[in-house]
Short mmCIF file of C-alpha atoms in Angstrom, two decimals:
data_model
loop_
_atom_site.label_atom_id
_atom_site.label_comp_id
_atom_site.label_asym_id
_atom_site.label_seq_id
_atom_site.Cartn_x
_atom_site.Cartn_y
_atom_site.Cartn_z
CA ARG O 9 119.47 129.90 37.88
CA LEU O 10 117.98 126.41 37.50
CA HIS O 11 119.84 123.79 35.54
CA ARG O 12 117.49 121.00 34.26
CA GLY O 13 119.59 118.75 32.06
CA ASP O 14 120.83 120.82 29.15
CA GLU O 15 118.04 123.53 29.87
CA VAL O 16 118.90 126.50 31.85
CA ILE O 17 116.06 128.59 33.39
CA GLU O 18 117.02 131.99 34.76
CA GLU O 19 114.79 134.56 36.45
CA ASP O 20 114.84 137.35 38.94
CA VAL O 21 113.36 136.56 42.40
CA TYR O 22 112.30 139.34 44.84
CA LEU O 23 113.42 138.32 48.41
CA GLY O 24 112.59 141.57 50.24
CA ASP O 25 114.11 144.87 51.29
CA ILE O 26 117.40 144.56 53.23
CA PRO O 27 117.47 147.03 56.01
CA ILE O 28 120.52 149.29 56.66
CA MET O 29 123.08 147.79 58.85
CA THR O 30 125.18 149.97 61.29
CA GLY O 31 128.87 149.50 62.12
CA GLY O 32 128.02 147.59 65.35
CA GLY O 33 126.07 144.97 63.64
CA GLU O 34 122.60 146.33 64.39
CA PHE O 35 119.88 146.78 61.63
CA ILE O 36 117.89 149.93 61.40
CA ILE O 37 114.23 148.76 61.07
CA ASN O 38 111.31 151.21 61.14
CA GLY O 39 113.75 153.84 62.71
CA ALA O 40 114.82 151.54 65.62
CA GLN O 41 118.02 149.46 66.16
CA ARG O 42 117.41 145.74 66.04
CA VAL O 43 119.77 142.76 66.45
CA VAL O 44 119.35 139.36 64.85
CA VAL O 45 119.60 136.57 67.38
CA ASN O 46 119.73 132.83 66.81
CA GLN O 47 117.04 130.89 68.66
CA LEU O 48 117.33 127.16 69.24
CA HIS O 49 113.97 125.43 68.68
CA ARG O 50 113.73 121.82 69.84
CA SER O 51 111.62 119.68 67.71
CA PRO O 52 108.45 118.23 69.28
CA GLY O 53 108.53 114.69 70.50
CA VAL O 54 109.92 112.47 73.26
CA ASP O 55 113.62 112.17 74.03
CA PHE O 56 114.86 109.33 76.11
CA THR O 57 117.91 109.62 78.30
CA VAL O 58 120.17 107.28 80.37
CA GLU O 59 122.59 108.70 83.02
CA GLN O 60 125.12 106.52 84.65
CA GLU O 61 126.10 107.05 88.24
CA GLY O 62 128.66 104.38 89.40
CA ASP O 63 127.12 101.02 88.54
CA ARG O 64 123.56 102.29 88.33
CA LYS O 65 121.73 103.55 85.25
CA PHE O 66 119.02 106.15 85.79
CA HIS O 67 116.53 106.29 82.83
CA GLY O 68 114.38 109.28 81.93
CA CYS O 69 112.70 111.14 79.21
CA ARG O 70 111.62 114.64 78.04
CA ILE O 71 108.19 115.35 76.42
CA ILE O 72 108.45 118.38 74.17
CA PRO O 73 105.12 119.52 72.86
CA GLU O 74 104.41 121.84 69.80
CA ARG O 75 103.26 124.51 72.30
CA GLY O 76 103.15 124.47 76.11
CA SER O 77 105.08 123.13 78.88
CA TRP O 78 107.96 120.62 78.79
CA ILE O 79 107.63 117.61 80.98
CA GLU O 80 110.73 115.77 82.30
CA MET O 81 110.54 112.35 84.00
CA ARG O 82 113.44 110.66 85.63
CA VAL O 83 114.12 107.79 87.92
CA THR O 84 115.67 108.99 91.26
CA LYS O 85 118.18 107.29 93.55
CA LYS O 86 115.32 106.15 95.79
CA ASP O 87 113.81 104.18 92.72
CA VAL O 88 110.95 106.68 92.46
CA LEU O 89 109.75 108.08 89.09
CA ALA O 90 109.72 111.87 89.58
CA VAL O 91 108.37 114.43 87.15
CA ARG O 92 109.11 118.15 86.46
CA ILE O 93 106.87 120.58 84.56
CA ASP O 94 108.80 123.50 83.08
CA GLN O 95 111.85 123.22 85.33
CA THR O 96 109.68 123.44 88.53
CA GLY O 97 110.23 121.35 91.68
CA LYS O 98 110.09 117.55 91.41
CA PHE O 99 106.97 115.47 92.45
CA PRO O 100 105.98 111.92 92.04
CA VAL O 101 104.66 110.95 88.54
CA THR O 102 101.58 109.33 90.19
CA THR O 103 100.46 112.94 91.22
CA LEU O 104 100.54 113.81 87.56
CA LEU O 105 98.61 110.71 86.63
CA ARG O 106 95.98 111.43 89.37
CA ALA O 107 95.58 114.95 88.05
CA MET O 108 95.05 113.92 84.41
CA SER O 109 91.86 111.78 85.06
CA PRO O 110 89.56 110.86 87.87
CA GLN O 111 89.88 107.34 86.84
CA TYR O 112 93.35 107.26 88.32
CA SER O 113 92.17 109.04 91.52
CA THR O 114 92.94 106.34 94.12
CA ASP O 115 96.07 104.26 94.85
CA ALA O 116 94.00 101.13 94.02
CA ASP O 117 93.08 102.38 90.47
CA ILE O 118 96.85 103.11 89.81
CA LEU O 119 97.98 99.72 91.15
CA ARG O 120 95.36 97.92 88.93
CA THR O 121 96.73 99.82 85.92
CA PHE O 122 100.31 98.70 86.35
CA TYR O 123 100.12 95.44 88.21
CA PRO O 124 98.19 92.25 87.91
CA THR O 125 95.70 91.69 90.77
CA GLU O 126 93.59 88.87 92.20
CA LYS O 127 90.65 88.55 94.58
CA ILE O 128 90.95 86.03 97.25
CA LYS O 129 88.04 84.77 99.41
CA VAL O 130 88.50 85.33 103.14
CA THR O 131 88.40 82.04 104.93
CA PRO O 132 90.59 80.39 107.66
CA GLN O 133 91.81 78.05 104.85
CA THR O 134 93.04 80.89 102.63
CA ALA O 135 94.73 82.65 105.46
CA ASP O 136 98.19 81.43 104.49
CA LYS O 137 97.82 82.74 101.03
CA LEU O 138 97.29 86.26 102.16
CA VAL O 139 100.33 86.58 104.44
CA GLY O 140 102.97 88.62 102.68
CA ARG O 141 100.80 89.86 99.97
CA LEU O 142 100.27 93.57 99.13
CA VAL O 143 96.77 94.79 99.25
CA VAL O 144 94.88 96.78 96.56
CA GLY O 145 92.86 99.60 98.07
CA ASP O 146 92.21 100.18 101.84
CA VAL O 147 90.99 97.12 103.71
CA ILE O 148 88.00 98.38 105.65
CA ASP O 149 85.91 96.65 108.39
CA PRO O 150 82.31 96.59 107.00
CA LYS O 151 80.81 96.95 110.58
CA THR O 152 82.94 99.71 112.07
CA GLY O 153 84.30 101.43 108.91
CA GLU O 154 87.75 101.21 110.53
CA ILE O 155 90.75 100.81 108.17
CA PHE O 156 92.49 97.48 108.90
CA VAL O 157 95.29 97.82 106.33
CA GLU O 158 96.15 100.82 103.98
CA SER O 159 96.62 100.28 100.20
CA GLY O 160 99.89 98.93 99.08
CA THR O 161 100.79 97.56 102.57
CA GLU O 162 102.11 94.09 103.06
CA LEU O 163 99.80 91.84 105.04
CA THR O 164 101.25 90.50 108.32
CA PRO O 165 99.87 87.48 110.15
CA LYS O 166 98.28 89.90 112.69
CA HIS O 167 96.52 91.70 109.76
CA VAL O 168 95.25 88.40 108.36
CA ASP O 169 93.88 87.24 111.78
CA GLN O 170 91.91 90.54 112.01
CA ILE O 171 90.63 90.17 108.50
CA VAL O 172 89.62 86.48 109.01
CA LEU O 173 87.61 87.38 112.16
CA SER O 174 85.88 90.35 110.48
CA THR O 175 82.83 89.91 108.11
CA LEU O 176 84.95 90.63 105.02
CA GLU O 177 84.06 88.13 102.25
CA GLN O 178 86.96 88.76 99.86
CA ILE O 179 90.19 90.79 99.55
CA GLU O 180 92.08 92.15 96.43
CA VAL O 181 95.92 91.63 96.43
CA LEU O 182 98.68 92.17 93.90
CA GLY O 183 99.86 89.31 91.77
CA ALA O 184 103.36 88.83 90.70
CA ILE O 185 105.49 91.99 90.94
CA GLN O 186 108.39 92.37 88.56
CA ASP O 187 109.22 95.97 89.19
CA ASN O 188 108.71 98.04 92.33
CA LEU O 189 108.96 101.43 90.66
CA ILE O 190 105.30 102.41 90.69
CA LEU O 191 104.88 100.93 94.29
CA ASN O 192 107.86 103.14 95.54
CA THR O 193 106.41 106.12 93.76
CA LEU O 194 103.01 105.77 95.40
CA ARG O 195 104.58 105.62 98.81
CA GLU O 196 106.32 109.01 98.16
CA ASP O 197 102.98 110.41 96.81
CA LYS O 198 101.30 112.68 99.40
CA THR O 199 98.16 113.13 97.27
CA LYS O 200 95.24 110.66 97.51
CA THR O 201 92.61 112.01 95.17
CA HIS O 202 92.22 113.73 91.71
CA GLU O 203 91.36 117.04 93.44
CA GLU O 204 94.41 116.91 95.69
CA ALA O 205 96.71 116.12 92.80
CA LEU O 206 95.31 119.13 90.76
CA LEU O 207 95.87 121.38 93.74
CA ARG O 208 99.49 120.07 94.30
CA ILE O 209 100.38 120.79 90.70
CA TYR O 210 98.77 124.25 90.57
CA GLN O 211 100.62 125.19 93.79
#
Protein backbone atom coordinates (compact mmCIF):
# COMPACT_ATOMS: atom_id res chain seq x y z
CA ARG A 1 0.00 0.00 0.00
CA LEU A 2 1.47 3.36 -1.11
CA HIS A 3 0.27 6.60 0.47
CA ARG A 4 0.90 9.55 -1.86
CA GLY A 5 -0.69 12.54 -0.11
CA ASP A 6 -4.42 11.79 0.11
CA GLU A 7 -4.15 9.16 -2.64
CA VAL A 8 -3.72 5.50 -1.61
CA ILE A 9 -2.48 2.96 -4.20
CA GLU A 10 -2.87 -0.70 -3.29
CA GLU A 11 -1.81 -3.73 -5.34
CA ASP A 12 -0.67 -7.34 -4.91
CA VAL A 13 3.09 -7.98 -5.44
CA TYR A 14 4.38 -11.51 -6.16
CA LEU A 15 7.57 -12.05 -4.07
CA GLY A 16 8.13 -15.76 -4.77
CA ASP A 17 7.39 -19.18 -3.34
CA ILE A 18 8.38 -19.56 0.31
CA PRO A 19 9.89 -23.03 0.87
CA ILE A 20 8.71 -25.30 3.68
CA MET A 21 10.63 -24.82 6.96
CA THR A 22 11.28 -27.79 9.27
CA GLY A 23 11.23 -27.64 13.07
CA GLY A 24 15.05 -27.32 13.22
CA GLY A 25 15.13 -24.10 11.17
CA GLU A 26 16.11 -25.70 7.84
CA PHE A 27 14.29 -25.05 4.57
CA ILE A 28 13.39 -27.87 2.18
CA ILE A 29 14.53 -26.64 -1.25
CA ASN A 30 14.37 -29.04 -4.24
CA GLY A 31 14.04 -31.92 -1.79
CA ALA A 32 17.23 -31.02 0.17
CA GLN A 33 17.70 -29.37 3.57
CA ARG A 34 19.22 -25.87 3.33
CA VAL A 35 20.13 -23.32 6.02
CA VAL A 36 20.16 -19.54 5.56
CA VAL A 37 23.47 -18.07 6.73
CA ASN A 38 24.35 -14.38 7.12
CA GLN A 39 27.41 -13.35 5.13
CA LEU A 40 29.37 -10.20 5.94
CA HIS A 41 30.42 -8.41 2.77
CA ARG A 42 32.97 -5.64 3.13
CA SER A 43 32.34 -2.78 0.74
CA PRO A 44 35.21 -2.21 -1.73
CA GLY A 45 37.62 0.65 -1.01
CA VAL A 46 40.59 1.56 1.20
CA ASP A 47 40.39 1.49 5.03
CA PHE A 48 43.09 3.33 6.98
CA THR A 49 44.08 2.17 10.47
CA VAL A 50 46.19 3.49 13.35
CA GLU A 51 47.34 1.15 16.13
CA GLN A 52 48.97 2.52 19.27
CA GLU A 53 51.63 0.52 21.09
CA GLY A 54 53.06 2.50 24.00
CA ASP A 55 54.04 5.95 22.71
CA ARG A 56 54.30 4.87 19.06
CA LYS A 57 51.57 4.90 16.44
CA PHE A 58 51.67 2.33 13.64
CA HIS A 59 49.75 3.32 10.52
CA GLY A 60 48.34 0.89 8.01
CA CYS A 61 45.66 0.34 5.40
CA ARG A 62 43.52 -2.39 3.83
CA ILE A 63 42.75 -2.36 0.10
CA ILE A 64 39.50 -4.26 -0.52
CA PRO A 65 38.70 -4.82 -4.22
CA GLU A 66 35.31 -5.65 -5.77
CA ARG A 67 36.76 -9.09 -6.65
CA GLY A 68 40.12 -10.63 -5.86
CA SER A 69 42.73 -10.57 -3.10
CA TRP A 70 42.76 -8.21 -0.13
CA ILE A 71 45.98 -6.27 0.36
CA GLU A 72 47.03 -5.14 3.85
CA MET A 73 49.91 -2.72 4.46
CA ARG A 74 51.33 -1.79 7.84
CA VAL A 75 54.34 -0.01 9.32
CA THR A 76 56.28 -2.48 11.51
CA LYS A 77 58.30 -1.88 14.70
CA LYS A 78 61.46 -1.74 12.54
CA ASP A 79 59.99 1.25 10.62
CA VAL A 80 59.50 -0.91 7.52
CA LEU A 81 56.38 -0.81 5.36
CA ALA A 82 55.23 -4.45 5.08
CA VAL A 83 52.43 -5.93 2.96
CA ARG A 84 50.26 -9.07 3.13
CA ILE A 85 48.20 -10.48 0.25
CA ASP A 86 45.18 -12.52 1.44
CA GLN A 87 46.54 -13.15 4.96
CA THR A 88 49.79 -14.70 3.64
CA GLY A 89 53.26 -13.98 5.07
CA LYS A 90 54.55 -10.43 5.32
CA PHE A 91 57.08 -9.06 2.84
CA PRO A 92 58.41 -5.52 2.07
CA VAL A 93 56.07 -3.31 0.05
CA THR A 94 58.91 -2.49 -2.39
CA THR A 95 58.76 -6.15 -3.56
CA LEU A 96 55.11 -5.59 -4.55
CA LEU A 97 56.05 -2.31 -6.27
CA ARG A 98 58.83 -4.02 -8.26
CA ALA A 99 56.44 -6.83 -9.28
CA MET A 100 53.82 -4.37 -10.53
CA SER A 101 55.98 -2.75 -13.20
CA PRO A 102 59.50 -3.10 -14.69
CA GLN A 103 59.87 0.69 -14.34
CA TYR A 104 60.34 0.12 -10.56
CA SER A 105 62.71 -2.81 -11.08
CA THR A 106 65.87 -1.40 -9.47
CA ASP A 107 66.54 0.26 -6.10
CA ALA A 108 67.53 3.43 -7.97
CA ASP A 109 64.13 3.60 -9.75
CA ILE A 110 62.29 3.34 -6.41
CA LEU A 111 64.54 5.92 -4.70
CA ARG A 112 63.97 8.41 -7.56
CA THR A 113 60.19 7.91 -7.23
CA PHE A 114 60.03 8.73 -3.50
CA TYR A 115 62.99 11.07 -2.85
CA PRO A 116 64.54 14.10 -4.55
CA THR A 117 67.94 13.28 -6.12
CA GLU A 118 70.81 15.36 -7.50
CA LYS A 119 73.78 14.63 -9.75
CA ILE A 120 77.15 15.92 -8.54
CA LYS A 121 80.27 16.14 -10.74
CA VAL A 122 83.18 14.12 -9.38
CA THR A 123 86.15 16.42 -8.77
CA PRO A 124 88.57 16.87 -5.81
CA GLN A 125 86.69 20.13 -5.06
CA THR A 126 83.29 18.41 -4.72
CA ALA A 127 84.62 15.55 -2.55
CA ASP A 128 83.42 17.19 0.69
CA LYS A 129 79.88 17.50 -0.74
CA LEU A 130 79.73 13.73 -1.32
CA VAL A 131 80.74 12.52 2.17
CA GLY A 132 77.72 11.37 4.16
CA ARG A 133 75.34 11.37 1.16
CA LEU A 134 73.33 8.29 0.12
CA VAL A 135 73.99 7.03 -3.42
CA VAL A 136 71.22 6.33 -5.94
CA GLY A 137 72.05 3.15 -7.87
CA ASP A 138 75.26 1.11 -7.57
CA VAL A 139 78.46 3.12 -8.09
CA ILE A 140 80.50 1.09 -10.59
CA ASP A 141 84.11 1.60 -11.72
CA PRO A 142 83.87 2.22 -15.52
CA LYS A 143 87.23 0.47 -16.14
CA THR A 144 86.93 -2.72 -14.08
CA GLY A 145 83.14 -3.00 -13.65
CA GLU A 146 83.72 -3.39 -9.89
CA ILE A 147 81.00 -2.03 -7.56
CA PHE A 148 82.48 0.68 -5.33
CA VAL A 149 79.30 1.38 -3.35
CA GLU A 150 75.90 -0.32 -3.39
CA SER A 151 72.70 1.67 -3.92
CA GLY A 152 71.32 3.38 -0.77
CA THR A 153 74.70 3.22 1.05
CA GLU A 154 76.14 6.26 2.83
CA LEU A 155 79.40 7.52 1.28
CA THR A 156 82.39 7.45 3.64
CA PRO A 157 85.61 9.46 3.08
CA LYS A 158 87.27 6.18 1.91
CA HIS A 159 84.51 5.65 -0.71
CA VAL A 160 84.83 9.26 -1.92
CA ASP A 161 88.64 8.93 -2.29
CA GLN A 162 88.13 5.81 -4.47
CA ILE A 163 85.52 7.60 -6.60
CA VAL A 164 87.68 10.71 -7.10
CA LEU A 165 90.65 8.56 -8.22
CA SER A 166 88.43 6.64 -10.69
CA THR A 167 87.28 7.87 -14.12
CA LEU A 168 83.71 8.52 -12.96
CA GLU A 169 82.45 11.90 -14.15
CA GLN A 170 79.35 12.28 -11.97
CA ILE A 171 77.44 10.54 -9.22
CA GLU A 172 73.74 10.64 -8.28
CA VAL A 173 72.89 11.09 -4.59
CA LEU A 174 69.73 11.62 -2.54
CA GLY A 175 68.66 15.13 -1.63
CA ALA A 176 66.96 16.09 1.64
CA ILE A 177 65.37 13.05 3.35
CA GLN A 178 62.34 13.75 5.55
CA ASP A 179 61.30 10.13 6.14
CA ASN A 180 63.44 6.96 6.13
CA LEU A 181 60.48 4.57 5.67
CA ILE A 182 61.21 3.64 2.02
CA LEU A 183 64.98 3.45 2.67
CA ASN A 184 64.43 1.04 5.59
CA THR A 185 62.01 -1.02 3.47
CA LEU A 186 64.53 -1.30 0.61
CA ARG A 187 67.19 -2.56 3.04
CA GLU A 188 64.83 -5.39 4.12
CA ASP A 189 63.92 -6.23 0.51
CA LYS A 190 65.86 -9.27 -0.73
CA THR A 191 64.67 -8.90 -4.35
CA LYS A 192 66.59 -6.70 -6.80
CA THR A 193 64.66 -7.00 -10.09
CA HIS A 194 61.11 -7.14 -11.49
CA GLU A 195 61.42 -10.90 -12.20
CA GLU A 196 62.77 -11.73 -8.71
CA ALA A 197 59.87 -9.81 -7.13
CA LEU A 198 57.30 -11.73 -9.23
CA LEU A 199 58.87 -15.05 -8.20
CA ARG A 200 58.90 -14.04 -4.50
CA ILE A 201 55.17 -13.17 -4.58
CA TYR A 202 54.15 -16.31 -6.50
CA GLN A 203 56.15 -18.45 -4.05
